[in-house]
Structure formats: C-alpha cells, structure tokens
CSV table of C-alpha atoms and ligand atoms in Angstrom, one decimal:
chain,number,residue,atom,x,y,z
A,15,MET,CA,24.0,-11.9,5.5
A,16,ASN,CA,24.6,-8.1,4.1
A,17,VAL,CA,21.5,-6.7,3.5
A,18,ALA,CA,21.1,-3.1,2.1
A,19,PHE,CA,17.7,-1.2,3.0
A,20,VAL,CA,16.8,1.7,0.5
A,21,ALA,CA,14.7,4.6,2.3
A,22,PRO,CA,14.5,8.1,0.7
A,23,TYR,CA,13.4,9.2,3.9
A,24,LEU,CA,12.5,7.8,7.5
A,25,PRO,CA,9.0,8.3,8.9
A,26,PRO,CA,8.0,5.9,11.8
A,27,THR,CA,6.7,3.4,9.4
A,28,THR,CA,9.9,3.0,7.2
A,29,LEU,CA,11.9,2.9,10.6
A,30,ARG,CA,9.5,0.0,11.6
A,31,PHE,CA,10.9,-2.2,8.8
A,32,VAL,CA,14.2,-0.7,9.0
A,33,ARG,CA,14.5,-2.0,12.7
A,34,ALA,CA,13.0,-5.3,11.9
A,35,ALA,CA,15.5,-6.0,9.0
A,36,MET,CA,18.2,-4.9,11.4
A,37,ALA,CA,17.3,-7.2,14.3
A,38,GLN,CA,17.2,-10.4,12.1
A,39,ARG,CA,19.7,-13.1,12.9
A,40,GLY,CA,23.0,-13.0,11.4
A,41,VAL,CA,22.1,-9.8,9.3
A,42,GLN,CA,24.3,-6.5,8.9
A,43,LEU,CA,22.5,-3.9,7.2
A,44,GLY,CA,23.3,-0.9,5.4
A,45,LEU,CA,20.8,2.3,4.7
A,46,VAL,CA,20.9,4.3,1.3
A,47,THR,CA,19.1,7.3,1.6
A,48,HIS,CA,18.7,11.0,1.2
A,49,GLU,CA,19.3,11.6,4.9
A,50,PRO,CA,22.7,12.3,6.0
A,51,LEU,CA,24.2,9.8,8.8
A,52,GLU,CA,23.6,12.5,11.8
A,53,ARG,CA,19.7,12.5,10.9
A,54,VAL,CA,19.1,8.9,11.3
A,55,PRO,CA,17.9,7.7,14.8
A,56,ALA,CA,20.7,7.1,17.1
A,57,ASP,CA,19.5,3.4,17.9
A,58,VAL,CA,19.7,2.8,14.0
A,59,ARG,CA,22.7,4.8,13.2
A,60,GLU,CA,24.9,3.0,15.8
A,61,ALA,CA,23.6,-0.4,14.5
A,62,LEU,CA,24.4,0.4,10.8
A,63,ALA,CA,27.1,-1.4,8.8
A,64,GLY,CA,27.0,1.1,6.2
A,65,HIS,CA,25.2,4.1,5.3
A,66,TRP,CA,25.2,5.9,1.8
A,67,GLN,CA,23.6,9.3,1.1
A,68,VAL,CA,22.2,9.7,-2.5
A,69,GLY,CA,20.2,12.9,-3.9
A,70,ASN,CA,17.3,10.7,-5.3
A,71,ALA,CA,16.7,7.4,-4.4
A,72,LEU,CA,14.2,6.9,-7.3
A,73,ASP,CA,17.0,7.4,-10.0
A,74,TRP,CA,18.2,4.0,-10.5
A,75,ARG,CA,21.6,4.6,-11.5
A,76,GLN,CA,22.3,6.7,-8.0
A,77,LEU,CA,20.8,3.7,-6.5
A,78,GLU,CA,23.3,1.4,-7.9
A,79,ILE,CA,26.3,3.7,-7.0
A,80,GLY,CA,24.7,3.8,-3.4
A,81,ALA,CA,24.5,-0.1,-3.4
A,82,ARG,CA,28.1,-0.6,-4.7
A,83,GLY,CA,29.1,2.2,-2.1
A,84,LEU,CA,27.6,-0.2,0.7
A,85,ALA,CA,29.3,-3.3,-0.6
A,86,ALA,CA,32.6,-1.3,-0.2
A,87,GLN,CA,32.0,-0.6,3.1
A,88,MET,CA,30.6,-3.8,4.3
A,89,GLY,CA,31.0,-6.6,1.6
A,90,GLU,CA,29.0,-8.0,-1.2
A,91,LEU,CA,25.5,-7.6,-1.1
A,92,ASP,CA,22.7,-10.5,-0.4
A,93,ARG,CA,19.6,-8.7,-0.2
A,94,LEU,CA,18.5,-5.2,-1.7
A,95,LEU,CA,15.1,-4.0,0.2
A,96,GLY,CA,13.1,-0.9,0.2
A,97,ILE,CA,9.0,-0.9,0.6
A,98,LEU,CA,8.0,2.1,-1.4
A,99,GLU,CA,5.9,1.7,-4.5
A,100,HIS,CA,7.6,3.9,-6.7
A,101,MET,CA,11.2,2.5,-6.1
A,102,GLN,CA,10.4,-1.3,-6.9
A,103,VAL,CA,11.4,-1.0,-10.6
A,104,SER,CA,14.8,0.7,-9.8
A,105,LEU,CA,15.5,-1.8,-6.8
A,106,ALA,CA,15.2,-4.6,-9.5
A,107,ARG,CA,17.3,-3.0,-11.7
A,108,VAL,CA,20.1,-2.3,-9.2
A,109,ARG,CA,19.7,-6.2,-8.0
A,110,GLU,CA,20.3,-7.2,-11.7
A,111,ALA,CA,23.4,-5.1,-12.2
A,112,LEU,CA,24.8,-6.1,-8.9
A,113,GLY,CA,23.8,-9.9,-9.2
A,114,ILE,CA,21.7,-9.8,-5.8
A,115,PRO,CA,18.8,-12.2,-5.7
A,116,GLY,CA,15.1,-10.9,-5.9
A,117,LEU,CA,12.4,-9.7,-7.9
A,118,ASP,CA,13.9,-8.9,-11.5
A,119,PRO,CA,13.0,-5.8,-13.2
A,120,GLU,CA,10.6,-7.3,-15.9
A,121,SER,CA,8.5,-8.8,-13.2
A,122,ALA,CA,8.9,-5.5,-11.2
A,123,LEU,CA,7.4,-3.6,-14.1
A,124,ASN,CA,4.6,-6.1,-14.4
A,125,PHE,CA,3.6,-4.8,-10.7
A,126,ARG,CA,4.4,-1.3,-11.2
A,127,ASP,CA,2.9,-0.4,-14.8
A,128,LYS,CA,-1.0,-0.5,-14.3
A,129,ALA,CA,-1.8,-1.1,-18.0
A,130,ARG,CA,1.1,-3.6,-18.6
A,131,MET,CA,-0.4,-5.7,-15.2
A,132,LYS,CA,-3.8,-5.4,-16.4
A,133,THR,CA,-3.0,-6.7,-20.0
A,134,ILE,CA,-1.0,-9.6,-18.6
A,135,LEU,CA,-4.0,-10.3,-16.1
A,136,ARG,CA,-6.5,-10.5,-18.5
A,137,GLU,CA,-4.7,-12.5,-20.9
A,138,ALA,CA,-4.2,-15.1,-18.3
A,139,GLY,CA,-8.1,-15.0,-18.1
A,140,LEU,CA,-8.1,-13.0,-14.8
A,141,PRO,CA,-10.9,-10.6,-14.2
A,142,CYS,CA,-10.1,-6.7,-14.4
A,143,ALA,CA,-11.4,-3.5,-15.6
A,144,ARG,CA,-11.1,-2.7,-19.3
A,145,HIS,CA,-8.2,-0.5,-19.7
A,146,GLY,CA,-6.6,1.8,-22.4
A,147,LEU,CA,-3.7,4.2,-22.5
A,148,VAL,CA,-4.2,7.4,-24.6
A,149,ALA,CA,-1.8,9.9,-25.4
A,150,ASP,CA,-4.6,12.7,-26.6
A,151,LEU,CA,-8.3,13.9,-26.3
A,152,PRO,CA,-9.5,12.1,-29.4
A,153,ALA,CA,-8.1,8.8,-28.2
A,154,ALA,CA,-9.8,9.3,-24.8
A,155,ARG,CA,-13.2,10.0,-26.4
A,156,GLU,CA,-13.0,6.8,-28.8
A,157,PHE,CA,-12.2,4.9,-25.5
A,158,ALA,CA,-15.3,6.4,-23.9
A,159,ALA,CA,-17.2,5.6,-26.9
A,160,ALA,CA,-16.5,2.0,-26.9
A,161,THR,CA,-16.5,1.6,-23.0
A,162,GLY,CA,-18.9,3.9,-21.9
A,163,PHE,CA,-19.1,6.4,-18.7
A,164,PRO,CA,-18.2,6.5,-16.0
A,165,LEU,CA,-14.5,6.1,-16.3
A,166,VAL,CA,-11.3,6.4,-14.1
A,167,VAL,CA,-8.3,8.6,-15.4
A,168,LYS,CA,-5.2,8.1,-13.6
A,169,PRO,CA,-1.3,7.9,-14.2
A,170,PRO,CA,-0.2,4.5,-15.4
A,171,ALA,CA,2.3,4.4,-12.3
A,172,GLY,CA,0.7,6.4,-9.5
A,173,ALA,CA,0.2,5.6,-5.9
A,174,GLY,CA,-2.0,7.1,-3.2
A,175,ALA,CA,-5.0,7.9,-5.9
A,176,GLU,CA,-2.8,11.0,-6.7
A,177,ALA,CA,-4.4,12.5,-10.0
A,178,THR,CA,-7.0,10.0,-10.2
A,179,TYR,CA,-10.5,11.2,-11.3
A,180,ARG,CA,-13.6,9.6,-11.8
A,181,VAL,CA,-15.2,11.3,-14.9
A,182,ASP,CA,-18.7,10.8,-15.9
A,183,ASP,CA,-19.3,12.7,-19.0
A,184,GLU,CA,-17.3,14.1,-22.3
A,185,ALA,CA,-16.8,17.4,-20.5
A,186,ALA,CA,-15.5,15.9,-17.5
A,187,LEU,CA,-13.3,13.7,-19.6
A,188,GLY,CA,-11.8,16.8,-21.4
A,189,GLU,CA,-11.2,18.6,-18.1
A,190,ALA,CA,-9.1,15.5,-16.7
A,191,LEU,CA,-7.3,15.2,-20.1
A,192,GLY,CA,-6.5,19.0,-20.1
A,193,PHE,CA,-5.3,18.9,-16.7
A,194,LEU,CA,-3.0,15.3,-16.9
A,195,ARG,CA,-1.7,16.6,-20.3
A,196,PRO,CA,-1.1,13.3,-21.6
A,197,THR,CA,1.6,12.7,-24.6
A,198,ALA,CA,2.7,9.6,-26.7
A,199,ASP,CA,5.8,9.3,-24.1
A,200,SER,CA,3.7,9.9,-21.3
A,201,PRO,CA,-0.1,8.7,-21.8
A,202,VAL,CA,-2.7,8.5,-19.1
A,203,LEU,CA,-4.7,5.3,-18.4
A,204,LEU,CA,-8.3,4.9,-18.9
A,205,GLU,CA,-10.3,2.5,-17.2
A,206,GLU,CA,-14.1,1.4,-16.8
A,207,PHE,CA,-15.4,2.4,-13.7
A,208,ILE,CA,-16.1,-0.5,-11.2
A,209,LEU,CA,-18.7,0.0,-8.9
A,210,GLY,CA,-18.9,-2.0,-6.0
A,211,GLU,CA,-17.2,-2.9,-2.6
A,212,GLU,CA,-13.1,-2.1,-2.5
A,213,HIS,CA,-10.8,-4.5,-0.8
A,214,SER,CA,-7.4,-5.5,-0.5
A,215,PHE,CA,-5.9,-8.9,-0.6
A,216,ASP,CA,-2.3,-9.3,1.1
A,217,SER,CA,-0.4,-12.4,0.4
A,218,VAL,CA,2.9,-14.1,1.0
A,219,PHE,CA,4.8,-16.1,-1.6
A,220,VAL,CA,7.8,-18.3,-0.5
A,221,LYS,CA,9.9,-19.7,-3.7
A,222,GLY,CA,6.8,-19.4,-5.8
A,223,LYS,CA,4.2,-21.2,-3.6
A,224,PRO,CA,1.3,-19.2,-1.8
A,225,VAL,CA,1.9,-19.6,1.8
A,226,TRP,CA,-0.5,-17.2,3.7
A,227,HIS,CA,-3.0,-14.5,2.9
A,228,SER,CA,-5.0,-11.8,4.5
A,229,LEU,CA,-7.9,-9.3,3.3
A,230,THR,CA,-9.3,-5.9,4.2
A,231,ARG,CA,-12.5,-4.1,3.4
A,232,TYR,CA,-11.9,-0.3,2.5
A,233,LEU,CA,-14.8,1.7,4.0
A,234,PRO,CA,-15.5,3.4,1.7
A,235,THR,CA,-13.1,3.4,-1.4
A,236,PRO,CA,-10.2,5.7,-1.5
A,237,LEU,CA,-11.5,7.6,-4.3
A,238,GLU,CA,-15.2,8.4,-2.5
A,239,VAL,CA,-12.9,9.4,0.6
A,240,LEU,CA,-10.8,12.0,-1.5
A,241,SER,CA,-14.1,13.2,-3.5
A,242,ASN,CA,-16.0,14.0,-0.2
A,243,ALA,CA,-14.4,16.1,2.3
A,244,TRP,CA,-16.1,15.0,5.0
A,245,ILE,CA,-15.4,11.2,4.9
A,246,GLN,CA,-13.1,9.8,7.4
A,247,TRP,CA,-11.7,6.7,6.0
A,248,CYS,CA,-11.6,3.2,7.7
A,249,VAL,CA,-9.9,-0.1,6.7
A,250,LEU,CA,-11.4,-3.3,8.3
A,251,LEU,CA,-9.6,-6.4,8.6
A,252,PRO,CA,-12.1,-9.6,9.3
A,253,ARG,CA,-10.9,-12.4,11.5
A,254,GLU,CA,-12.6,-14.9,9.0
A,255,VAL,CA,-10.1,-14.9,6.5
A,256,ASP,CA,-10.9,-18.6,5.1
A,257,ASP,CA,-14.5,-17.8,4.6
A,258,PRO,CA,-15.7,-19.4,1.4
A,259,ALA,CA,-17.1,-16.0,0.3
A,260,TYR,CA,-13.4,-15.4,-0.4
A,261,ASP,CA,-13.0,-18.4,-2.5
A,262,ASP,CA,-12.9,-16.7,-5.8
A,263,ILE,CA,-10.8,-14.0,-4.8
A,264,ARG,CA,-8.5,-16.3,-3.2
A,265,ASP,CA,-7.9,-18.3,-6.1
A,266,ALA,CA,-7.7,-15.4,-8.8
A,267,ALA,CA,-5.1,-13.6,-6.2
A,268,PHE,CA,-2.7,-16.6,-5.9
A,269,ARG,CA,-2.9,-16.9,-9.7
A,270,ALA,CA,-2.6,-13.1,-10.5
A,271,VAL,CA,0.7,-12.8,-8.4
A,272,THR,CA,2.2,-16.1,-9.9
A,273,THR,CA,1.3,-14.6,-13.4
A,274,LEU,CA,3.1,-11.3,-12.8
A,275,GLY,CA,6.2,-13.2,-11.6
A,276,LEU,CA,6.9,-12.9,-8.1
A,277,GLU,CA,8.5,-15.7,-6.4
A,278,THR,CA,9.2,-14.8,-2.9
A,279,GLY,CA,7.5,-11.9,-1.1
A,280,LEU,CA,4.6,-10.1,0.4
A,281,THR,CA,2.3,-8.6,-2.3
A,282,HIS,CA,-0.8,-6.1,-1.5
A,283,MET,CA,-3.4,-6.5,-4.2
A,284,GLU,CA,-6.5,-4.3,-4.4
A,285,TRP,CA,-9.9,-5.7,-6.0
A,286,PHE,CA,-13.4,-5.1,-6.4
A,287,ARG,CA,-16.4,-6.9,-5.3
A,288,ARG,CA,-19.3,-5.9,-7.8
A,289,PRO,CA,-23.0,-5.6,-6.8
A,290,ASP,CA,-23.8,-8.8,-9.0
A,291,GLY,CA,-21.0,-10.7,-6.9
A,292,SER,CA,-18.8,-10.7,-9.3
A,293,LEU,CA,-15.3,-9.5,-8.6
A,294,ALA,CA,-12.6,-7.4,-10.7
A,295,ILE,CA,-8.5,-7.2,-9.8
A,296,SER,CA,-7.7,-3.6,-9.6
A,297,GLU,CA,-3.9,-3.6,-9.2
A,298,VAL,CA,-1.0,-5.7,-7.4
A,299,ALA,CA,2.0,-4.3,-5.8
A,300,ALA,CA,5.3,-6.4,-4.9
A,301,ARG,CA,5.5,-4.5,-1.4
A,302,PRO,CA,4.2,-4.8,1.6
A,303,PRO,CA,0.8,-2.9,2.2
A,304,GLY,CA,0.5,0.7,3.3
A,305,ALA,CA,-2.2,2.5,5.1
A,306,GLN,CA,-1.4,0.9,8.5
A,307,ILE,CA,-2.1,-2.6,7.0
A,308,THR,CA,1.0,-4.4,8.1
A,309,THR,CA,0.3,-3.1,11.8
A,310,LEU,CA,-3.4,-4.2,11.6
A,311,ILE,CA,-2.0,-7.7,10.4
A,312,SER,CA,0.4,-7.7,13.6
A,313,ALA,CA,-2.5,-6.8,15.7
A,314,ALA,CA,-4.5,-9.3,14.4
A,315,HIS,CA,-2.0,-12.3,14.9
A,316,ASP,CA,-0.3,-10.6,18.2
A,317,LEU,CA,2.9,-10.6,16.4
A,318,ASP,CA,5.3,-8.4,14.8
A,319,PHE,CA,4.7,-8.5,11.0
A,320,TYR,CA,7.3,-5.8,10.1
A,321,ASP,CA,9.5,-8.8,11.6
A,322,CYS,CA,7.8,-11.5,9.6
A,323,TRP,CA,8.2,-9.5,6.3
A,324,SER,CA,12.0,-9.0,7.0
A,325,ARG,CA,12.6,-12.6,7.6
A,326,LEU,CA,10.8,-13.4,4.5
A,327,MET,CA,12.7,-11.2,2.3
A,328,ILE,CA,15.9,-12.1,4.0
A,329,GLU,CA,15.8,-15.6,4.8
A,330,GLU,CA,13.0,-16.8,2.5
A,331,ALA,CA,11.2,-18.3,5.7
A,332,PHE,CA,7.6,-17.5,7.1
A,333,ASP,CA,5.4,-19.3,9.8
A,334,ALA,CA,1.8,-18.8,9.0
A,335,PRO,CA,0.4,-17.3,12.1
A,336,TYR,CA,-2.7,-17.9,13.6
A,337,ARG,CA,-5.3,-15.3,13.6
A,338,ARG,CA,-6.7,-14.2,17.0
A,339,TYR,CA,-8.6,-11.1,16.3
A,340,ALA,CA,-10.5,-8.8,13.7
A,341,ALA,CA,-8.4,-5.4,13.5
A,342,GLY,CA,-9.6,-2.2,12.0
A,343,THR,CA,-7.9,1.2,11.4
A,344,ALA,CA,-10.1,4.5,11.8
A,345,PHE,CA,-8.2,7.5,9.9
A,346,LEU,CA,-8.7,10.8,11.5
A,347,ARG,CA,-9.1,13.3,8.8
A,348,GLY,CA,-9.5,17.0,9.2
A,349,GLN,CA,-12.5,18.8,8.1
A,350,GLY,CA,-11.8,22.4,6.8
A,351,ARG,CA,-8.4,23.9,5.8
A,352,GLY,CA,-5.2,24.7,7.1
A,353,ARG,CA,-3.7,23.4,10.3
A,354,VAL,CA,-5.1,21.1,13.1
A,355,ALA,CA,-6.8,23.4,15.5
A,356,ALA,CA,-8.8,20.9,17.9
A,357,VAL,CA,-9.7,17.1,18.3
A,358,ARG,CA,-13.2,16.6,19.5
A,359,GLY,CA,-14.9,13.8,20.7
A,360,LEU,CA,-12.0,11.5,21.7
A,361,GLU,CA,-13.1,11.1,25.3
A,362,GLU,CA,-16.6,10.1,24.3
A,363,ALA,CA,-15.4,7.7,21.6
A,364,GLN,CA,-12.7,6.2,24.3
A,365,ARG,CA,-15.7,5.8,27.1
A,366,ALA,CA,-17.6,3.9,24.5
A,367,VAL,CA,-15.2,1.5,22.8
A,368,GLY,CA,-11.7,2.3,24.2
A,369,ASP,CA,-11.0,-0.9,25.5
A,370,LEU,CA,-10.6,-2.0,21.9
A,371,VAL,CA,-7.8,0.2,21.3
A,372,VAL,CA,-4.3,-1.1,20.4
A,373,GLU,CA,-2.5,2.3,19.1
A,374,VAL,CA,-3.3,5.6,18.4
A,375,LYS,CA,-1.7,8.2,16.5
A,376,LEU,CA,-3.6,11.6,17.3
A,377,PRO,CA,-3.5,14.9,15.0
A,378,GLN,CA,-1.3,17.2,16.8
A,379,ARG,CA,-2.5,20.8,17.1
A,380,GLY,CA,-0.8,23.0,14.7
A,381,GLN,CA,0.0,20.0,12.1
A,382,SER,CA,-0.6,21.0,8.5
A,383,ALA,CA,-3.7,19.4,6.8
A,384,ALA,CA,-2.7,16.2,4.8
A,385,SER,CA,-3.4,15.8,1.5
A,386,GLY,CA,-4.3,12.0,1.2
A,387,TYR,CA,-7.2,9.9,2.0
A,388,GLU,CA,-5.1,8.9,5.3
A,389,GLY,CA,-5.9,12.2,7.4
A,390,GLU,CA,-3.8,13.4,10.2
A,391,GLY,CA,-4.0,10.5,12.6
A,392,TYR,CA,-5.2,7.2,13.0
A,393,VAL,CA,-6.8,5.0,15.8
A,394,ILE,CA,-6.1,0.9,15.5
A,395,VAL,CA,-8.8,-1.1,17.3
A,396,ARG,CA,-9.1,-5.0,17.3
A,397,HIS,CA,-11.4,-7.7,19.1
A,398,PRO,CA,-11.9,-11.4,18.4
A,399,GLU,CA,-15.4,-10.7,16.8
A,400,THR,CA,-15.4,-8.5,13.3
A,401,SER,CA,-18.8,-7.2,14.2
A,402,ARG,CA,-17.6,-5.3,17.1
A,403,VAL,CA,-14.3,-3.7,15.5
A,404,GLU,CA,-16.5,-2.8,12.6
A,405,GLU,CA,-18.9,-0.9,15.4
A,406,ALA,CA,-15.9,0.6,17.2
A,407,LEU,CA,-14.5,2.1,13.9
A,408,ARG,CA,-18.0,3.3,13.3
A,409,THR,CA,-17.8,5.1,16.6
A,410,PHE,CA,-14.5,6.6,16.2
A,411,VAL,CA,-15.5,8.0,12.6
A,412,SER,CA,-18.9,9.3,13.9
A,413,THR,CA,-17.7,10.8,17.3
A,414,VAL,CA,-14.1,12.3,16.7
A,415,ARG,CA,-13.9,15.3,14.9
A,416,VAL,CA,-10.7,16.8,13.8
A,417,GLU,CA,-11.1,20.7,13.0
A,418,LEU,CA,-8.7,22.6,10.7
A,419,ALA,CA,-8.6,26.1,10.9
A,420,GLU,CA,-6.5,28.7,8.7
B,501,ADP,N1,-11.2,1.2,-12.5
B,501,ADP,C1,-11.6,1.8,-11.5
B,501,ADP,N2,-13.0,1.5,-11.1
B,501,ADP,C2,-13.4,2.3,-9.8
B,501,ADP,N3,-12.5,3.0,-8.8
B,501,ADP,C3,-11.1,3.0,-9.5
B,501,ADP,C4,-10.8,2.2,-10.4
B,501,ADP,N4,-9.4,2.5,-10.8
B,501,ADP,C5,-9.2,3.1,-9.6
B,501,ADP,N5,-10.1,3.2,-8.6
B,501,ADP,C6,-10.2,4.2,-7.2
B,501,ADP,O1,-9.0,4.9,-7.2
B,501,ADP,C7,-8.3,4.4,-6.1
B,501,ADP,C8,-6.8,4.6,-6.6
B,501,ADP,O2,-6.5,3.7,-7.6
B,501,ADP,P1,-5.4,3.1,-8.0
B,501,ADP,O3,-5.3,2.2,-9.3
B,501,ADP,O4,-5.6,2.1,-6.7
B,501,ADP,O5,-4.1,3.5,-7.7
B,501,ADP,P2,-2.8,3.6,-6.7
B,501,ADP,O6,-1.8,3.3,-7.0
B,501,ADP,O7,-2.8,5.4,-6.6
B,501,ADP,O8,-3.3,3.2,-5.3
B,501,ADP,C9,-8.5,3.1,-6.1
B,501,ADP,O9,-8.3,2.8,-4.6
B,501,ADP,C10,-10.0,3.3,-6.2
B,501,ADP,O10,-10.8,3.5,-5.1
B,502,MG,MG1,-4.5,1.5,-5.1
C-alpha cells in the first residue's frame, strides 16, 4: 500500500501518527510537509518512500501537487491521510482528484462547517443548539431577539476554541461582532448557549458500521477554561463506557456520524448534558481527537491507539479492545504572563498519586506561555477505578502550580 501522510509540521503528537502509519505491514509511506527533508527526524526520514515539501498544506492545490509528486516518486497512492482539523476538506478534494478512496469532499465539509453540520443534524432529528450565520450586526441582533441570551459567537470553521466568545447581552454581542468583523462572504456563527457538562464521544466506523466508541468528560468546558486564567483543564475518560447513562448519546452519536456521511474512520464528537438531563450535540470532527485523548485511549486499553487508527485508515480493520482502566489528563497551565519560571508542588502531587502516572510532559523553564486551554504541559494518569482517576486529576490541578514571569 502506498500511503501519503500530510503534516505541515512535525510536533510529537503528529509524529506518533506518522510513525504508526509507517509501521503498518506492507506500507510505503510518503510525507507532504512544510519541513525540508533534513528537518524530518532521522528514523522517519530513513524509512520514508517519498517526501514533498509544500509552502502551505492548507491550500488544496498545493496539496494536489504534493500528492502527485509523491505518486511520481513511489507509485500510485492508495491512501491520503492527515490528522489536522483544518486540512480535512483539502485532503478530501485531493483524494477525489486523484481517485484515492476515503472521505469525499461533500462529507468532509459536513464535518468541517459547523453551520452546515447543525442544519443536517437538526433535519435528521438530532438534538443540537439553535444556530444562525450572520453577516452583520442587525442580523445578529435579530438572531438574539429570536433566541435569547446567552449566545456563543464563533467562526463557522474554527478549532481549539479560537475566536469563540460567550455573549450575555446586546453590548457584548456588538463588541464580539466588532472584533470578528463578519461579511457576507465570511459570516460568523451564532449559537444558543448550552448550559451543562461538556463531553466528547469518540467512535470508530468500518464500512458504514459503528464498531467501537469511547467518551470523555471535560472538566470544566474549554470555554470556561479560556475565560478563567487560573483554571487548569482536565479530561476524564471513565472506564464504564457501556453505562446506560450514555444510551442516548451512543444512539444519537452513531446516527450523527452516519448522517454526516463517514464510512470508515475515527471521529471525535463534542456534546453537552444539560442540567435537565437532555443532550445536545455540539460538533463532530472526522479525525482523531486532540487534547491527548488518543493517548488516554491507549492508556485505558493498554495498547497503542495510534497504531489502531493507522490500521483502521489503511486496512479498514479494527479490533475492539478491552478497557482495563479509567484514564485522565491534567493539563498544567501557567499562571501569569511571559515564560515558565517555575513548576511548584510536583513532588507533593507525586507523593500523593504518583503511582497512577503513565505519561508526563513537564512545562520547561523558559518555555513561552501557551495561548490555548491545554497549557504548557500535562500529566496522564490511569487506574481501574474511575473515582481514583478523578481524585488524582484533582490532586494534580490543585497542587501543581506553573508560574510564568515576564
Ligand atoms: N453553543 C454552545 N454552548 C455552550 N458552549 C459552547 C457552544 N459552542 C461552543 N461552546 C464552547 O466553546 C468551545 C469551542 O467551541 P467548538 O464549537 O467546540 O469549536 P472548536 O472547533 O474551536 O473546538 C466548546 O468546547 C465549548 O466549551
Ligand atoms: Mg470543539
């Protein structure tokens, strides 16, 4: 099999996917990337069957040239893969242009464009927030009058909660629109604000059939983390995935993925449980989850889920693993501004719950402050009991302090 992997840059998480794809039996891997060959880590570089450097991997025409370039180096391509949210539609277009099997452009757009996604889901009778695309302030006011505050204002195809705001009144709405400057060609998305607990639902489909799922709880929601500088985010993956408490989301999530048009792949959905028990689907992505969730899934099953994803995407095969543990990530997010000056409380946390730790990325002194909700580092823990994992996460975020200084 000739597999092309598109990765603009090669940070550690991306490299886990690249190495896993490369290690599949009978696979020759080519890389389309912004990086010159000499910047690709040696073990990957030496095993590559092709390399094509592009200036902008988000531009599908450049990607097409890259994919054709790889095909000239290594032979006709059988798969075209990439994990980044922003690239999914471009990848689909190039697949179509070159006749490579995989997610098609229309379906990819269903997953990428949040307004289009919500329209399709609601038409299928699936619950989600009321939404509207607006090109100017009068249209936004009209939506607000019909829907009521609070609302969320965001780009229709963002990622990582960038440029996403909760607005509670007319004044805040005006401010957000002044900042985002929508136009008819580039409208902003308004949504009814959903109050409640936020979760993910991560699922595997093979040839149109759901074969596996997992979920996580976000503690608290990414938007709350971003609006409160002192909060350190946690993601909890409970062991009890078959709990009847999740029957409704399991059913809705599988129907949502089918409705949006995915045949084979791993998807990452986000959803809310309202205080009254009802649910709302927030968004679905046709790619592996970020926020270390792929590593959490690996830890919970004692296997390499990067490898499972690669096999799924390349061979259309997946063996549902047995879940041995609950797992969780405590993200270590600096307080203050500037660069990491100190990390305090690690030893104390380690003494209390160190035996649950399976992976650590410590913020490094001098590292510049991260802008997102994931912070500068993380600790991953696991234990057969979900409550023990929850306690350990609480211990880490209440004991460890990352100090930033200018
Ligand atoms: N309608 C909504 N109601 C409440 N919170 C929301 C809503 N839409 C988004 N959010 C919050 O903003 C975050 C980012 O929005 P999301 O739609 O997931 O975009 P992204 O692609 O940036 O992840 C979510 O994780 C959630 O915390
Ligand atoms: Mg999201």
